């Protein structure tokens, strides 16, 4: 395990009293293993101070979306981040999606030179919230050099915490209808999906980073879950969507489900 980390820029979004000097988050880079195809597995661990939270990849109306820059890393061809199932967090009557305590983000890394060490230079721009919200930049540096094939338990456990796939959840397909609004589009999605337990929270991602998506309003009837959102482009011009890129995450009381794409309906 490789300790790091430098915490950098923290800017308060509130005019309230200053927070304690101790950073509300620390970060570690965790070395992992090498898969048979040469892909390397590692992870970033975020440890949050009590009472603080940070956000999932799609944080909701009230959250700050995380951003990752790998500029300056060496022997790194591409990175995929696996997101463990998040929680629905409520503050001041607003809901967001994220994590408290500790979160492990597994990394699947394609290398330029298989078998050679990977020098990581990662800048993470994340949101942190307690009574106020702070955008924070973290610099994560270190070397991933493990070439064994034995999974590291803490990373393997985080990988196992991912949402179910459509096949694992017994989903039978998703349709979506789009209709214009004065500001963009309204999307109505119909998910053929068995119950996920308790109260369900649906997150819909447009597949485009420049599109704002409202919190979904959902209702269930048997194995049919319907969700509606408003979408608006951050820029100018018409809002066009690729239905195959739209992503649906259902956060239920017993498990979560990750569904990709929809067909006209």
Short mmCIF file of C-alpha atoms in Angstrom, two decimals:
data_model
loop_
_atom_site.label_atom_id
_atom_site.label_comp_id
_atom_site.label_asym_id
_atom_site.label_seq_id
_atom_site.Cartn_x
_atom_site.Cartn_y
_atom_site.Cartn_z
CA UNK A 1 0.00 0.00 0.00
CA UNK A 2 1.39 3.35 -0.96
CA UNK A 3 0.73 6.29 1.31
CA UNK A 4 0.37 9.71 -0.20
CA UNK A 5 -1.23 12.41 -0.34
CA UNK A 6 -1.20 16.06 -0.90
CA UNK A 7 -4.41 17.96 -0.34
CA UNK A 8 -4.57 21.19 -2.17
CA UNK A 9 -7.13 23.83 -2.99
CA UNK A 10 -10.17 24.06 -0.74
CA UNK A 11 -12.58 26.89 -1.39
CA UNK A 12 -15.65 27.42 0.76
CA UNK A 13 -18.97 27.95 -0.95
CA UNK A 14 -20.42 29.38 2.25
CA UNK A 15 -20.05 32.63 4.11
CA UNK A 16 -20.35 30.78 7.40
CA UNK A 17 -17.57 30.30 9.98
CA UNK A 18 -14.26 28.76 8.95
CA UNK A 19 -13.80 25.02 9.39
CA UNK A 20 -11.11 23.28 11.41
CA UNK A 21 -7.62 23.23 9.96
CA UNK A 22 -7.50 19.44 9.72
CA UNK A 23 -8.52 18.26 6.23
CA UNK A 24 -11.87 16.45 6.16
CA UNK A 25 -10.46 13.83 3.76
CA UNK A 26 -7.27 11.83 3.27
CA UNK A 27 -6.36 9.73 0.26
CA UNK A 28 -4.27 6.61 -0.36
CA UNK A 29 -3.17 4.86 -3.51
CA UNK A 30 -3.44 1.08 -3.13
CA UNK A 31 -1.36 -1.29 -5.26
CA UNK A 32 -3.23 -4.31 -6.57
CA UNK A 33 -2.55 -7.06 -9.09
CA UNK A 34 -2.19 -7.87 -12.76
CA UNK A 35 -4.95 -9.61 -14.71
CA UNK A 36 -4.26 -12.31 -17.36
CA UNK A 37 -4.78 -9.80 -20.19
CA UNK A 38 -2.12 -7.50 -18.73
CA UNK A 39 -4.56 -4.99 -17.27
CA UNK A 40 -3.46 -3.73 -13.86
CA UNK A 41 -5.82 -3.28 -10.93
CA UNK A 42 -5.28 -0.70 -8.22
CA UNK A 43 -7.46 1.61 -6.16
CA UNK A 44 -7.82 4.99 -4.54
CA UNK A 45 -9.09 5.06 -0.96
CA UNK A 46 -10.86 8.16 0.38
CA UNK A 47 -11.24 8.39 4.15
CA UNK A 48 -13.69 11.06 5.28
CA UNK A 49 -13.82 12.72 8.68
CA UNK A 50 -16.98 12.05 10.73
CA UNK A 51 -19.97 13.97 9.45
CA UNK A 52 -18.49 14.63 6.00
CA UNK A 53 -19.65 13.17 2.69
CA UNK A 54 -18.41 13.13 -0.88
CA UNK A 55 -20.18 12.44 -4.14
CA UNK A 56 -20.73 9.59 -6.58
CA UNK A 57 -20.08 10.00 -10.32
CA UNK A 58 -23.64 11.37 -10.76
CA UNK A 59 -24.21 13.34 -7.55
CA UNK A 60 -27.72 14.65 -8.15
CA UNK A 61 -29.06 18.20 -8.06
CA UNK A 62 -27.31 19.14 -4.82
CA UNK A 63 -23.91 17.54 -5.45
CA UNK A 64 -20.57 18.39 -7.04
CA UNK A 65 -19.57 15.90 -9.78
CA UNK A 66 -16.05 14.46 -9.34
CA UNK A 67 -13.43 15.11 -12.01
CA UNK A 68 -10.23 13.14 -12.65
CA UNK A 69 -7.09 14.22 -14.53
CA UNK A 70 -4.28 11.72 -15.16
CA UNK A 71 -1.93 14.20 -16.85
CA UNK A 72 1.69 13.46 -16.00
CA UNK A 73 1.14 9.75 -15.29
CA UNK A 74 3.60 7.39 -16.99
CA UNK A 75 2.97 4.01 -18.63
CA UNK A 76 -0.75 4.69 -18.46
CA UNK A 77 -2.81 4.12 -21.60
CA UNK A 78 -6.31 4.25 -20.15
CA UNK A 79 -8.21 4.02 -16.84
CA UNK A 80 -11.67 2.76 -15.92
CA UNK A 81 -13.06 3.57 -12.47
CA UNK A 82 -15.42 1.11 -10.77
CA UNK A 83 -17.90 2.85 -8.48
CA UNK A 84 -19.20 0.90 -5.47
CA UNK A 85 -22.92 1.27 -4.81
CA UNK A 86 -23.47 4.71 -3.25
CA UNK A 87 -26.04 5.90 -0.72
CA UNK A 88 -28.81 8.47 -1.03
CA UNK A 89 -27.86 11.34 1.27
CA UNK A 90 -30.35 13.98 2.44
CA UNK A 91 -29.36 17.41 3.72
CA UNK A 92 -31.56 20.48 4.17
CA UNK A 93 -34.38 18.71 2.39
CA UNK A 94 -32.28 17.99 -0.73
CA UNK A 95 -31.13 14.57 -1.88
CA UNK A 96 -27.72 13.73 -3.31
CA UNK A 97 -25.86 10.50 -4.05
CA UNK A 98 -22.50 9.71 -2.51
CA UNK A 99 -20.47 8.22 0.31
CA UNK A 100 -19.61 8.72 3.95
CA UNK A 101 -16.82 7.19 6.04
CA UNK A 102 -14.52 5.35 3.66
CA UNK A 103 -14.82 4.57 -0.05
CA UNK A 104 -12.53 2.46 -2.22
CA UNK A 105 -12.52 3.32 -5.95
CA UNK A 106 -11.02 0.39 -7.90
CA UNK A 107 -8.98 1.32 -10.99
CA UNK A 108 -8.59 -0.87 -14.07
CA UNK A 109 -5.52 0.40 -15.92
CA UNK A 110 -4.37 -0.36 -19.44
CA UNK A 111 -0.62 0.12 -19.80
CA UNK A 112 1.59 1.18 -22.67
CA UNK A 113 4.31 -1.27 -21.59
CA UNK A 114 2.79 -4.39 -20.00
CA UNK A 115 4.60 -5.54 -16.90
CA UNK A 116 6.37 -2.22 -16.30
CA UNK A 117 5.53 -0.03 -13.27
CA UNK A 118 2.86 2.67 -13.59
CA UNK A 119 3.63 6.09 -12.18
CA UNK A 120 0.37 7.68 -11.10
CA UNK A 121 -0.11 11.44 -11.12
CA UNK A 122 -3.80 11.97 -10.44
CA UNK A 123 -5.63 15.19 -9.70
CA UNK A 124 -9.07 14.58 -8.21
CA UNK A 125 -11.49 17.48 -8.00
CA UNK A 126 -14.26 16.40 -5.64
CA UNK A 127 -17.00 17.90 -3.53
CA UNK A 128 -17.06 17.57 0.24
CA UNK A 129 -20.04 18.48 2.39
CA UNK A 130 -20.94 18.73 6.05
CA UNK A 131 -22.70 21.94 7.15
CA UNK A 132 -21.16 23.61 4.11
CA UNK A 133 -19.88 22.31 0.79
CA UNK A 134 -16.26 22.56 -0.32
CA UNK A 135 -14.80 21.87 -3.75
CA UNK A 136 -11.44 20.25 -3.05
CA UNK A 137 -8.49 19.27 -5.24
CA UNK A 138 -6.42 16.28 -4.21
CA UNK A 139 -3.11 15.28 -5.79
CA UNK A 140 -2.52 11.54 -5.68
CA UNK A 141 0.96 10.30 -6.64
CA UNK A 142 2.66 6.94 -6.38
CA UNK A 143 3.81 3.87 -8.30
CA UNK A 144 1.81 0.73 -9.01
CA UNK A 145 4.33 -2.05 -9.47
CA UNK A 146 2.62 -5.30 -8.41
CA UNK A 147 2.67 -7.96 -11.14
CA UNK A 148 1.24 -10.88 -9.17
CA UNK A 149 -2.22 -12.23 -9.96
CA UNK A 150 -3.59 -12.54 -6.43
CA UNK A 151 -6.41 -10.07 -5.79
CA UNK A 152 -6.00 -7.64 -2.89
CA UNK A 153 -8.95 -8.27 -0.55
CA UNK A 154 -9.88 -4.63 0.08
CA UNK A 155 -10.04 -3.90 -3.67
CA UNK A 156 -11.85 -7.15 -4.45
CA UNK A 157 -14.45 -6.30 -1.80
CA UNK A 158 -15.04 -2.87 -3.37
CA UNK A 159 -15.46 -4.47 -6.81
CA UNK A 160 -18.07 -6.80 -5.31
CA UNK A 161 -20.04 -3.78 -4.05
CA UNK A 162 -20.93 -2.62 -7.55
CA UNK A 163 -24.59 -2.50 -8.63
CA UNK A 164 -26.07 -5.57 -10.30
CA UNK A 165 -26.05 -5.78 -14.08
CA UNK A 166 -29.31 -6.09 -16.01
CA UNK A 167 -28.85 -9.86 -16.31
CA UNK A 168 -28.06 -10.29 -12.61
CA UNK A 169 -31.13 -8.25 -11.62
CA UNK A 170 -33.49 -10.00 -14.04
CA UNK A 171 -34.20 -6.80 -16.00
CA UNK A 172 -36.02 -7.31 -19.29
CA UNK A 173 -35.35 -4.03 -21.06
CA UNK A 174 -35.80 -0.28 -20.85
CA UNK A 175 -37.78 2.04 -23.10
CA UNK A 176 -37.62 5.82 -23.07
CA UNK A 177 -39.82 8.51 -24.58
CA UNK A 178 -38.49 12.01 -25.24
CA UNK A 179 -40.62 15.12 -25.53
CA UNK A 180 -39.52 18.75 -25.94
CA UNK A 181 -39.87 21.30 -23.14
CA UNK A 182 -39.27 25.05 -23.11
CA UNK A 183 -35.75 24.48 -21.78
CA UNK A 184 -34.76 21.10 -23.20
CA UNK A 185 -36.29 17.64 -23.04
CA UNK A 186 -38.45 15.54 -20.79
CA UNK A 187 -37.47 11.87 -20.62
CA UNK A 188 -39.90 9.20 -19.45
CA UNK A 189 -38.23 5.84 -18.91
CA UNK A 190 -40.02 2.54 -18.37
CA UNK A 191 -37.83 -0.11 -16.75
CA UNK A 192 -38.94 -3.75 -16.80
CA UNK A 193 -37.21 -4.57 -13.53
CA UNK A 194 -38.13 -6.70 -10.50
CA UNK A 195 -38.29 -5.00 -7.10
CA UNK A 196 -34.93 -3.91 -5.64
CA UNK A 197 -36.32 -3.61 -2.11
CA UNK A 198 -37.82 -0.79 -0.07
CA UNK A 199 -37.97 2.76 -1.37
CA UNK A 200 -36.23 3.06 -4.75
CA UNK A 201 -34.19 6.04 -5.89
CA UNK A 202 -33.53 6.33 -9.63
CA UNK A 203 -30.58 8.21 -11.14
CA UNK A 204 -30.57 8.90 -14.89
CA UNK A 205 -27.42 10.04 -16.72
CA UNK A 206 -27.68 11.57 -20.16
CA UNK A 207 -24.43 10.11 -21.51
CA UNK A 208 -23.18 13.65 -22.13
CA UNK A 209 -21.26 15.67 -19.51
CA UNK A 210 -22.74 18.94 -20.77
CA UNK A 211 -26.33 17.97 -19.97
CA UNK A 212 -28.01 18.73 -16.64
CA UNK A 213 -30.51 16.11 -15.45
CA UNK A 214 -33.08 16.72 -12.72
CA UNK A 215 -33.80 14.37 -9.86
CA UNK A 216 -36.04 11.58 -11.14
CA UNK A 217 -39.66 11.19 -10.11
CA UNK A 218 -40.42 7.48 -10.05
CA UNK A 219 -43.33 5.13 -9.46
CA UNK A 220 -43.63 1.36 -9.51
CA UNK A 221 -46.34 -1.06 -10.56
CA UNK A 222 -45.32 -4.70 -10.18
CA UNK A 223 -42.19 -5.31 -12.23
CA UNK A 224 -42.51 -1.98 -14.05
CA UNK A 225 -40.62 1.04 -12.73
CA UNK A 226 -41.31 4.38 -14.42
CA UNK A 227 -39.03 7.41 -13.98
CA UNK A 228 -39.25 10.95 -15.37
CA UNK A 229 -36.57 13.64 -15.57
CA UNK A 230 -36.02 17.03 -17.18
CA UNK A 231 -32.84 17.54 -19.21
CA UNK A 232 -31.17 20.79 -20.21
CA UNK A 233 -27.96 21.41 -22.16
CA UNK A 234 -25.37 23.61 -20.44
CA UNK A 235 -24.42 25.18 -23.76
CA UNK A 236 -26.38 26.51 -26.69
CA UNK A 237 -27.97 24.73 -29.61
CA UNK A 238 -30.35 21.76 -29.80
CA UNK A 239 -30.21 18.96 -27.26
CA UNK A 240 -29.65 15.64 -29.03
CA UNK A 241 -29.32 12.40 -27.11
CA UNK A 242 -27.96 8.98 -28.00
CA UNK A 243 -30.38 6.56 -26.36
CA UNK A 244 -27.71 3.86 -26.21
CA UNK A 245 -25.56 6.11 -23.99
CA UNK A 246 -28.25 6.91 -21.42
CA UNK A 247 -27.60 5.19 -18.10
CA UNK A 248 -30.07 4.23 -15.37
CA UNK A 249 -29.11 3.35 -11.80
CA UNK A 250 -31.76 2.12 -9.38
CA UNK A 251 -30.78 2.31 -5.72
CA UNK A 252 -33.02 -0.02 -3.73
CA UNK A 253 -33.16 -1.23 -0.16
CA UNK A 254 -31.66 -4.65 -0.91
CA UNK A 255 -29.49 -3.96 -3.95
CA UNK A 256 -28.76 -1.52 -6.77
CA UNK A 257 -28.99 -2.09 -10.52
CA UNK A 258 -27.03 -0.49 -13.38
CA UNK A 259 -28.85 -0.43 -16.73
CA UNK A 260 -27.33 0.84 -19.98
CA UNK A 261 -29.28 2.31 -22.86
CA UNK A 262 -32.93 2.33 -23.85
CA UNK A 263 -35.05 1.93 -26.96
CA UNK A 264 -37.85 4.24 -28.13
CA UNK A 265 -41.08 3.66 -26.35
#
